[in-house]
Amino acid sequence: MKRLGLFPRVVIAITLGGLLGLVMPEVVLRIFKTFNVLFAQCLKFVVPLLVLGLVTPAIANLGRGAGKMLAAVVGLSYISTVCAGFFAFECSTHLFPHYLYMGEGAVTGGAEAAVEPYFSLKIPPVCDILTALLLSFTIGIGIIFTGSDAIKKGFEQFGDIIKFTIERAVIPLLPVYIFTMICEMSASGKLALIMGTGVKVIATGIGISIAYLIIQYAITGIIARRNPLRLMWNMVPSYLTGFSVCSSSVCIPVTLAGTLKNGARHEIANFTVPLCSTVHMCGSTIKLATTAVAVMYICGIEPDMALFANFVLLQGISSVAAPGVMGGVLMASVGLLESVLGFSPEQSALLMTIYLALDGYGPACNVSGDAAITLIIDSIFGKKANAVDGEAEVSAAAEA
């Protein structure tokens, strides 16, 4: 029997948690709450290690190969990811007041409905998320300039260990974590409100991501001097594939085919599309930012632009190479939610539930945006490549 993916397991967890939470005795709820608290502590411990293990070798690898083109791809991808976060913040802060109510999630349910764990255990992380980011950047840049292959290999192997931990322990237990939280919400009478909010947030996120793609392709069409509507139409198969499989990496062949159909040169597309699948996270950032604003809003926290700007700028770095792990972007951002935006473990769990309830539109936007980045790179570097090829052909003809 084929194993269920993360999305079906999350849906099952939400459904069962909503139903069983209505009839579950308090003793069982307290057991689940204990697991919830312990898992949250383990997650806090693992996230900085995930950043160190993935971001450090990813930055170190930027020293290889294609020079200016590599820097241009990474720079454009980061700018696009950050702009997506700001775009999502502006759109969501203007849209949510029309159909969400400030503080509605904080006032629903009485204090008597609160569930206490049987015990709690503090597991301090090795370092906080900001320290992990700075350390990753410092070591990664140092490896580039010193050529320390042994250190680089060590961090790559360390990253493999963390990937294994995430894929074999954290991700399988994530639906259980969501199940325990949904049980508690159902018992306290908050479930209907949160699920209704989740549908609105997801619909808003999909609309914002599509609007961002339209803007992205309008700019690409101007730079590449092509019809943006035709460019977007050719990427529909890639978008639908990303929506269904929920993975940027799996979509590389489909994205590459659509990019070539849009007129990108083979040598540039073959380099840019796989690279963008690991560094260009515009859709995932829109999804994360929109959901974060919604959680802040329903918990009675006024979203602050300066604070959110700090979060978006750091999240664009922490998500580098995170697609190599299932749920990697979300996992790499949990620490920033708490350290920068001030989320509580309960608010982070709520965000995870809404984020994972429909995972596909983030990767769908990511892969569609990868093609736009490729076409811009092609319009910048393709002419130089053609000029070099032309000069080589002239020289060969002259020698003949």
PDB file of N, CA and C in Angstrom, residues 15-99:
ATOM      1  N   THR A  15      -9.367  16.280  10.846  1.00  0.00           N
ATOM      2  CA  THR A  15     -10.713  15.706  10.922  1.00  0.00           C
ATOM      3  C   THR A  15     -10.910  14.903  12.203  1.00  0.00           C
ATOM      4  N   LEU A  16      -9.975  14.002  12.482  1.00  0.00           N
ATOM      5  CA  LEU A  16     -10.093  13.179  13.694  1.00  0.00           C
ATOM      6  C   LEU A  16     -10.000  14.026  14.959  1.00  0.00           C
ATOM      7  N   GLY A  17      -9.071  14.983  14.956  1.00  0.00           N
ATOM      8  CA  GLY A  17      -8.939  15.846  16.130  1.00  0.00           C
ATOM      9  C   GLY A  17     -10.200  16.639  16.411  1.00  0.00           C
ATOM     10  N   GLY A  18     -10.836  17.143  15.341  1.00  0.00           N
ATOM     11  CA  GLY A  18     -12.067  17.916  15.511  1.00  0.00           C
ATOM     12  C   GLY A  18     -13.198  17.081  16.071  1.00  0.00           C
ATOM     13  N   LEU A  19     -13.284  15.817  15.647  1.00  0.00           N
ATOM     14  CA  LEU A  19     -14.371  14.947  16.105  1.00  0.00           C
ATOM     15  C   LEU A  19     -14.100  14.389  17.496  1.00  0.00           C
ATOM     16  N   LEU A  20     -12.896  13.857  17.710  1.00  0.00           N
ATOM     17  CA  LEU A  20     -12.591  13.217  18.986  1.00  0.00           C
ATOM     18  C   LEU A  20     -12.452  14.219  20.120  1.00  0.00           C
ATOM     19  N   GLY A  21     -12.034  15.437  19.799  1.00  0.00           N
ATOM     20  CA  GLY A  21     -11.886  16.445  20.844  1.00  0.00           C
ATOM     21  C   GLY A  21     -13.188  16.779  21.541  1.00  0.00           C
ATOM     22  N   LEU A  22     -14.313  16.543  20.864  1.00  0.00           N
ATOM     23  CA  LEU A  22     -15.631  16.836  21.455  1.00  0.00           C
ATOM     24  C   LEU A  22     -16.014  15.849  22.545  1.00  0.00           C
ATOM     25  N   VAL A  23     -15.479  14.623  22.475  1.00  0.00           N
ATOM     26  CA  VAL A  23     -15.902  13.574  23.413  1.00  0.00           C
ATOM     27  C   VAL A  23     -14.749  13.025  24.244  1.00  0.00           C
ATOM     28  N   MET A  24     -13.548  13.510  24.014  1.00  0.00           N
ATOM     29  CA  MET A  24     -12.372  12.943  24.675  1.00  0.00           C
ATOM     30  C   MET A  24     -12.324  13.353  26.150  1.00  0.00           C
ATOM     31  N   PRO A  25     -12.061  12.411  27.064  1.00  0.00           N
ATOM     32  CA  PRO A  25     -11.959  12.759  28.494  1.00  0.00           C
ATOM     33  C   PRO A  25     -10.725  13.602  28.774  1.00  0.00           C
ATOM     34  N   GLU A  26     -10.782  14.330  29.871  1.00  0.00           N
ATOM     35  CA  GLU A  26      -9.709  15.272  30.185  1.00  0.00           C
ATOM     36  C   GLU A  26      -8.375  14.570  30.394  1.00  0.00           C
ATOM     37  N   VAL A  27      -8.381  13.360  30.944  1.00  0.00           N
ATOM     38  CA  VAL A  27      -7.128  12.655  31.197  1.00  0.00           C
ATOM     39  C   VAL A  27      -6.384  12.386  29.883  1.00  0.00           C
ATOM     40  N   VAL A  28      -7.111  12.060  28.825  1.00  0.00           N
ATOM     41  CA  VAL A  28      -6.479  11.805  27.524  1.00  0.00           C
ATOM     42  C   VAL A  28      -6.014  13.117  26.911  1.00  0.00           C
ATOM     43  N   LEU A  29      -6.829  14.164  27.066  1.00  0.00           N
ATOM     44  CA  LEU A  29      -6.439  15.481  26.553  1.00  0.00           C
ATOM     45  C   LEU A  29      -5.140  15.959  27.194  1.00  0.00           C
ATOM     46  N   ARG A  30      -4.972  15.679  28.477  1.00  0.00           N
ATOM     47  CA  ARG A  30      -3.755  16.101  29.168  1.00  0.00           C
ATOM     48  C   ARG A  30      -2.538  15.313  28.682  1.00  0.00           C
ATOM     49  N   ILE A  31      -2.740  14.036  28.343  1.00  0.00           N
ATOM     50  CA  ILE A  31      -1.648  13.240  27.761  1.00  0.00           C
ATOM     51  C   ILE A  31      -1.226  13.840  26.421  1.00  0.00           C
ATOM     52  N   PHE A  32      -2.219  14.163  25.587  1.00  0.00           N
ATOM     53  CA  PHE A  32      -1.926  14.767  24.282  1.00  0.00           C
ATOM     54  C   PHE A  32      -1.256  16.132  24.444  1.00  0.00           C
ATOM     55  N   LYS A  33      -1.704  16.898  25.435  1.00  0.00           N
ATOM     56  CA  LYS A  33      -1.107  18.206  25.688  1.00  0.00           C
ATOM     57  C   LYS A  33       0.357  18.051  26.108  1.00  0.00           C
ATOM     58  N   THR A  34       0.653  17.016  26.878  1.00  0.00           N
ATOM     59  CA  THR A  34       2.035  16.759  27.290  1.00  0.00           C
ATOM     60  C   THR A  34       2.905  16.476  26.077  1.00  0.00           C
ATOM     61  N   PHE A  35       2.397  15.623  25.178  1.00  0.00           N
ATOM     62  CA  PHE A  35       3.133  15.351  23.935  1.00  0.00           C
ATOM     63  C   PHE A  35       3.322  16.634  23.137  1.00  0.00           C
ATOM     64  N   ASN A  36       2.282  17.449  23.061  1.00  0.00           N
ATOM     65  CA  ASN A  36       2.328  18.700  22.297  1.00  0.00           C
ATOM     66  C   ASN A  36       3.441  19.613  22.801  1.00  0.00           C
ATOM     67  N   VAL A  37       3.533  19.749  24.119  1.00  0.00           N
ATOM     68  CA  VAL A  37       4.542  20.622  24.723  1.00  0.00           C
ATOM     69  C   VAL A  37       5.952  20.078  24.482  1.00  0.00           C
ATOM     70  N   LEU A  38       6.138  18.759  24.648  1.00  0.00           N
ATOM     71  CA  LEU A  38       7.455  18.148  24.442  1.00  0.00           C
ATOM     72  C   LEU A  38       7.887  18.244  22.980  1.00  0.00           C
ATOM     73  N   PHE A  39       6.961  18.020  22.059  1.00  0.00           N
ATOM     74  CA  PHE A  39       7.293  18.092  20.635  1.00  0.00           C
ATOM     75  C   PHE A  39       7.699  19.517  20.262  1.00  0.00           C
ATOM     76  N   ALA A  40       6.997  20.499  20.810  1.00  0.00           N
ATOM     77  CA  ALA A  40       7.335  21.897  20.536  1.00  0.00           C
ATOM     78  C   ALA A  40       8.753  22.215  21.018  1.00  0.00           C
ATOM     79  N   GLN A  41       9.151  21.667  22.159  1.00  0.00           N
ATOM     80  CA  GLN A  41      10.504  21.877  22.662  1.00  0.00           C
ATOM     81  C   GLN A  41      11.548  21.212  21.757  1.00  0.00           C
ATOM     82  N   CYS A  42      11.240  19.997  21.289  1.00  0.00           N
ATOM     83  CA  CYS A  42      12.154  19.306  20.367  1.00  0.00           C
ATOM     84  C   CYS A  42      12.290  20.081  19.061  1.00  0.00           C
ATOM     85  N   LEU A  43      11.196  20.639  18.595  1.00  0.00           N
ATOM     86  CA  LEU A  43      11.212  21.412  17.361  1.00  0.00           C
ATOM     87  C   LEU A  43      12.100  22.648  17.510  1.00  0.00           C
ATOM     88  N   LYS A  44      11.989  23.310  18.647  1.00  0.00           N
ATOM     89  CA  LYS A  44      12.846  24.465  18.925  1.00  0.00           C
ATOM     90  C   LYS A  44      14.324  24.072  18.920  1.00  0.00           C
ATOM     91  N   PHE A  45      14.616  22.889  19.419  1.00  0.00           N
ATOM     92  CA  PHE A  45      15.996  22.421  19.476  1.00  0.00           C
ATOM     93  C   PHE A  45      16.548  22.115  18.081  1.00  0.00           C
ATOM     94  N   VAL A  46      15.710  21.532  17.209  1.00  0.00           N
ATOM     95  CA  VAL A  46      16.170  21.065  15.901  1.00  0.00           C
ATOM     96  C   VAL A  46      16.326  22.201  14.898  1.00  0.00           C
ATOM     97  N   VAL A  47      15.467  23.222  14.969  1.00  0.00           N
ATOM     98  CA  VAL A  47      15.437  24.250  13.921  1.00  0.00           C
ATOM     99  C   VAL A  47      16.789  24.961  13.725  1.00  0.00           C
ATOM    100  N   PRO A  48      17.475  25.439  14.777  1.00  0.00           N
ATOM    101  CA  PRO A  48      18.793  26.047  14.531  1.00  0.00           C
ATOM    102  C   PRO A  48      19.791  25.083  13.887  1.00  0.00           C
ATOM    103  N   LEU A  49      19.706  23.795  14.247  1.00  0.00           N
ATOM    104  CA  LEU A  49      20.576  22.801  13.634  1.00  0.00           C
ATOM    105  C   LEU A  49      20.252  22.624  12.158  1.00  0.00           C
ATOM    106  N   LEU A  50      18.963  22.717  11.816  1.00  0.00           N
ATOM    107  CA  LEU A  50      18.549  22.643  10.415  1.00  0.00           C
ATOM    108  C   LEU A  50      19.152  23.785   9.608  1.00  0.00           C
ATOM    109  N   VAL A  51      19.128  24.990  10.169  1.00  0.00           N
ATOM    110  CA  VAL A  51      19.712  26.148   9.488  1.00  0.00           C
ATOM    111  C   VAL A  51      21.209  25.956   9.300  1.00  0.00           C
ATOM    112  N   LEU A  52      21.898  25.530  10.358  1.00  0.00           N
ATOM    113  CA  LEU A  52      23.351  25.309  10.263  1.00  0.00           C
ATOM    114  C   LEU A  52      23.693  24.233   9.235  1.00  0.00           C
ATOM    115  N   GLY A  53      22.917  23.146   9.233  1.00  0.00           N
ATOM    116  CA  GLY A  53      23.224  22.023   8.366  1.00  0.00           C
ATOM    117  C   GLY A  53      22.877  22.234   6.910  1.00  0.00           C
ATOM    118  N   LEU A  54      21.904  23.101   6.618  1.00  0.00           N
ATOM    119  CA  LEU A  54      21.487  23.319   5.237  1.00  0.00           C
ATOM    120  C   LEU A  54      22.025  24.615   4.643  1.00  0.00           C
ATOM    121  N   VAL A  55      21.954  25.691   5.400  1.00  0.00           N
ATOM    122  CA  VAL A  55      22.332  26.996   4.854  1.00  0.00           C
ATOM    123  C   VAL A  55      23.849  27.111   4.689  1.00  0.00           C
ATOM    124  N   THR A  56      24.631  26.571   5.641  1.00  0.00           N
ATOM    125  CA  THR A  56      26.100  26.688   5.553  1.00  0.00           C
ATOM    126  C   THR A  56      26.665  26.079   4.270  1.00  0.00           C
ATOM    127  N   PRO A  57      26.379  24.787   3.957  1.00  0.00           N
ATOM    128  CA  PRO A  57      26.905  24.254   2.695  1.00  0.00           C
ATOM    129  C   PRO A  57      26.295  24.897   1.467  1.00  0.00           C
ATOM    130  N   ALA A  58      25.042  25.367   1.572  1.00  0.00           N
ATOM    131  CA  ALA A  58      24.414  26.028   0.425  1.00  0.00           C
ATOM    132  C   ALA A  58      25.156  27.318   0.076  1.00  0.00           C
ATOM    133  N   ILE A  59      25.538  28.094   1.098  1.00  0.00           N
ATOM    134  CA  ILE A  59      26.312  29.319   0.856  1.00  0.00           C
ATOM    135  C   ILE A  59      27.702  28.966   0.354  1.00  0.00           C
ATOM    136  N   ALA A  60      28.315  27.930   0.920  1.00  0.00           N
ATOM    137  CA  ALA A  60      29.655  27.519   0.491  1.00  0.00           C
ATOM    138  C   ALA A  60      29.659  27.100  -0.974  1.00  0.00           C
ATOM    139  N   ASN A  61      28.584  26.472  -1.432  1.00  0.00           N
ATOM    140  CA  ASN A  61      28.498  26.017  -2.821  1.00  0.00           C
ATOM    141  C   ASN A  61      28.368  27.167  -3.812  1.00  0.00           C
ATOM    142  N   LEU A  62      28.020  28.356  -3.338  1.00  0.00           N
ATOM    143  CA  LEU A  62      27.890  29.501  -4.233  1.00  0.00           C
ATOM    144  C   LEU A  62      29.237  29.936  -4.790  1.00  0.00           C
ATOM    145  N   GLY A  63      30.316  29.455  -4.209  1.00  0.00           N
ATOM    146  CA  GLY A  63      31.637  29.824  -4.714  1.00  0.00           C
ATOM    147  C   GLY A  63      32.032  29.056  -5.955  1.00  0.00           C
ATOM    148  N   ARG A  64      31.258  28.079  -6.351  1.00  0.00           N
ATOM    149  CA  ARG A  64      31.618  27.265  -7.501  1.00  0.00           C
ATOM    150  C   ARG A  64      30.999  27.813  -8.782  1.00  0.00           C
ATOM    151  N   GLY A  65      31.655  27.482  -9.898  1.00  0.00           N
ATOM    152  CA  GLY A  65      31.007  27.533 -11.201  1.00  0.00           C
ATOM    153  C   GLY A  65      30.859  28.866 -11.846  1.00  0.00           C
ATOM    154  N   ALA A  66      29.616  29.277 -12.096  1.00  0.00           N
ATOM    155  CA  ALA A  66      29.294  30.195 -13.169  1.00  0.00           C
ATOM    156  C   ALA A  66      29.483  31.667 -12.860  1.00  0.00           C
ATOM    157  N   GLY A  67      30.069  32.035 -11.739  1.00  0.00           N
ATOM    158  CA  GLY A  67      30.452  33.416 -11.480  1.00  0.00           C
ATOM    159  C   GLY A  67      29.325  34.413 -11.488  1.00  0.00           C
ATOM    160  N   LYS A  68      29.365  35.343 -12.443  1.00  0.00           N
ATOM    161  CA  LYS A  68      28.391  36.431 -12.503  1.00  0.00           C
ATOM    162  C   LYS A  68      26.964  35.920 -12.672  1.00  0.00           C
ATOM    163  N   MET A  69      26.777  34.914 -13.508  1.00  0.00           N
ATOM    164  CA  MET A  69      25.425  34.383 -13.703  1.00  0.00           C
ATOM    165  C   MET A  69      24.894  33.777 -12.416  1.00  0.00           C
ATOM    166  N   LEU A  70      25.730  33.060 -11.691  1.00  0.00           N
ATOM    167  CA  LEU A  70      25.340  32.478 -10.414  1.00  0.00           C
ATOM    168  C   LEU A  70      24.924  33.559  -9.426  1.00  0.00           C
ATOM    169  N   ALA A  71      25.741  34.618  -9.313  1.00  0.00           N
ATOM    170  CA  ALA A  71      25.424  35.727  -8.412  1.00  0.00           C
ATOM    171  C   ALA A  71      24.121  36.406  -8.822  1.00  0.00           C
ATOM    172  N   ALA A  72      23.896  36.538 -10.126  1.00  0.00           N
ATOM    173  CA  ALA A  72      22.676  37.182 -10.618  1.00  0.00           C
ATOM    174  C   ALA A  72      21.440  36.352 -10.279  1.00  0.00           C
ATOM    175  N   VAL A  73      21.535  35.030 -10.452  1.00  0.00           N
ATOM    176  CA  VAL A  73      20.395  34.156 -10.146  1.00  0.00           C
ATOM    177  C   VAL A  73      20.063  34.211  -8.660  1.00  0.00           C
ATOM    178  N   VAL A  74      21.090  34.077  -7.819  1.00  0.00           N
ATOM    179  CA  VAL A  74      20.864  34.095  -6.369  1.00  0.00           C
ATOM    180  C   VAL A  74      20.332  35.453  -5.925  1.00  0.00           C
ATOM    181  N   GLY A  75      20.919  36.535  -6.472  1.00  0.00           N
ATOM    182  CA  GLY A  75      20.465  37.880  -6.102  1.00  0.00           C
ATOM    183  C   GLY A  75      19.030  38.140  -6.515  1.00  0.00           C
ATOM    184  N   LEU A  76      18.675  37.797  -7.752  1.00  0.00           N
ATOM    185  CA  LEU A  76      17.300  37.999  -8.223  1.00  0.00           C
ATOM    186  C   LEU A  76      16.318  37.140  -7.434  1.00  0.00           C
ATOM    187  N   SER A  77      16.722  35.914  -7.122  1.00  0.00           N
ATOM    188  CA  SER A  77      15.844  35.020  -6.361  1.00  0.00           C
ATOM    189  C   SER A  77      15.576  35.574  -4.970  1.00  0.00           C
ATOM    190  N   TYR A  78      16.616  36.091  -4.324  1.00  0.00           N
ATOM    191  CA  TYR A  78      16.439  36.659  -2.979  1.00  0.00           C
ATOM    192  C   TYR A  78      15.555  37.900  -3.033  1.00  0.00           C
ATOM    193  N   ILE A  79      15.799  38.780  -4.024  1.00  0.00           N
ATOM    194  CA  ILE A  79      14.980  39.987  -4.165  1.00  0.00           C
ATOM    195  C   ILE A  79      13.520  39.620  -4.401  1.00  0.00           C
ATOM    196  N   SER A  80      13.287  38.626  -5.275  1.00  0.00           N
ATOM    197  CA  SER A  80      11.922  38.195  -5.553  1.00  0.00           C
ATOM    198  C   SER A  80      11.252  37.615  -4.313  1.00  0.00           C
ATOM    199  N   THR A  81      12.006  36.808  -3.549  1.00  0.00           N
ATOM    200  CA  THR A  81      11.461  36.202  -2.330  1.00  0.00           C
ATOM    201  C   THR A  81      11.092  37.266  -1.303  1.00  0.00           C
ATOM    202  N   VAL A  82      11.976  38.235  -1.110  1.00  0.00           N
ATOM    203  CA  VAL A  82      11.719  39.314  -0.147  1.00  0.00           C
ATOM    204  C   VAL A  82      10.545  40.179  -0.603  1.00  0.00           C
ATOM    205  N   CYS A  83      10.523  40.533  -1.886  1.00  0.00           N
ATOM    206  CA  CYS A  83       9.415  41.337  -2.423  1.00  0.00           C
ATOM    207  C   CYS A  83       8.086  40.602  -2.268  1.00  0.00           C
ATOM    208  N   ALA A  84       8.111  39.277  -2.439  1.00  0.00           N
ATOM    209  CA  ALA A  84       6.894  38.487  -2.250  1.00  0.00           C
ATOM    210  C   ALA A  84       6.394  38.597  -0.816  1.00  0.00           C
ATOM    211  N   GLY A  85       7.321  38.586   0.150  1.00  0.00           N
ATOM    212  CA  GLY A  85       6.935  38.719   1.547  1.00  0.00           C
ATOM    213  C   GLY A  85       6.310  40.069   1.844  1.00  0.00           C
ATOM    214  N   PHE A  86       6.916  41.140   1.332  1.00  0.00           N
ATOM    215  CA  PHE A  86       6.356  42.478   1.544  1.00  0.00           C
ATOM    216  C   PHE A  86       5.005  42.634   0.835  1.00  0.00           C
ATOM    217  N   PHE A  87       4.904  42.077  -0.364  1.00  0.00           N
ATOM    218  CA  PHE A  87       3.652  42.143  -1.115  1.00  0.00           C
ATOM    219  C   PHE A  87       2.543  41.431  -0.351  1.00  0.00           C
ATOM    220  N   ALA A  88       2.855  40.249   0.188  1.00  0.00           N
ATOM    221  CA  ALA A  88       1.871  39.491   0.961  1.00  0.00           C
ATOM    222  C   ALA A  88       1.462  40.253   2.220  1.00  0.00           C
ATOM    223  N   PHE A  89       2.425  40.895   2.877  1.00  0.00           N
ATOM    224  CA  PHE A  89       2.117  41.653   4.088  1.00  0.00           C
ATOM    225  C   PHE A  89       1.161  42.804   3.782  1.00  0.00           C
ATOM    226  N   GLU A  90       1.478  43.574   2.736  1.00  0.00           N
ATOM    227  CA  GLU A  90       0.644  44.721   2.387  1.00  0.00           C
ATOM    228  C   GLU A  90      -0.762  44.282   1.990  1.00  0.00           C
ATOM    229  N   CYS A  91      -0.851  43.234   1.170  1.00  0.00           N
ATOM    230  CA  CYS A  91      -2.159  42.766   0.715  1.00  0.00           C
ATOM    231  C   CYS A  91      -2.981  42.217   1.878  1.00  0.00           C
ATOM    232  N   SER A  92      -2.366  41.368   2.696  1.00  0.00           N
ATOM    233  CA  SER A  92      -3.113  40.729   3.775  1.00  0.00           C
ATOM    234  C   SER A  92      -3.543  41.720   4.850  1.00  0.00           C
ATOM    235  N   THR A  93      -2.707  42.704   5.165  1.00  0.00           N
ATOM    236  CA  THR A  93      -3.100  43.685   6.187  1.00  0.00           C
ATOM    237  C   THR A  93      -4.239  44.582   5.703  1.00  0.00           C
ATOM    238  N   HIS A  94      -4.381  44.731   4.386  1.00  0.00           N
ATOM    239  CA  HIS A  94      -5.502  45.512   3.847  1.00  0.00           C
ATOM    240  C   HIS A  94      -6.756  44.660   3.632  1.00  0.00           C
ATOM    241  N   LEU A  95      -6.571  43.352   3.405  1.00  0.00           N
ATOM    242  CA  LEU A  95      -7.711  42.489   3.107  1.00  0.00           C
ATOM    243  C   LEU A  95      -8.344  41.876   4.353  1.00  0.00           C
ATOM    244  N   PHE A  96      -7.532  41.410   5.288  1.00  0.00           N
ATOM    245  CA  PHE A  96      -8.058  40.672   6.437  1.00  0.00           C
ATOM    246  C   PHE A  96      -9.039  41.470   7.300  1.00  0.00           C
ATOM    247  N   PRO A  97      -8.858  42.778   7.506  1.00  0.00           N
ATOM    248  CA  PRO A  97      -9.842  43.517   8.310  1.00  0.00           C
ATOM    249  C   PRO A  97     -11.260  43.468   7.765  1.00  0.00           C
ATOM    250  N   HIS A  98     -11.423  43.104   6.489  1.00  0.00           N
ATOM    251  CA  HIS A  98     -12.761  43.055   5.894  1.00  0.00           C
ATOM    252  C   HIS A  98     -13.500  41.764   6.234  1.00  0.00           C
ATOM    253  N   TYR A  99     -12.785  40.685   6.601  1.00  0.00           N
ATOM    254  CA  TYR A  99     -13.493  39.433   6.895  1.00  0.00           C
ATOM    255  C   TYR A  99     -12.896  38.644   8.064  1.00  0.00           C
TER     256      TYR A  99
END
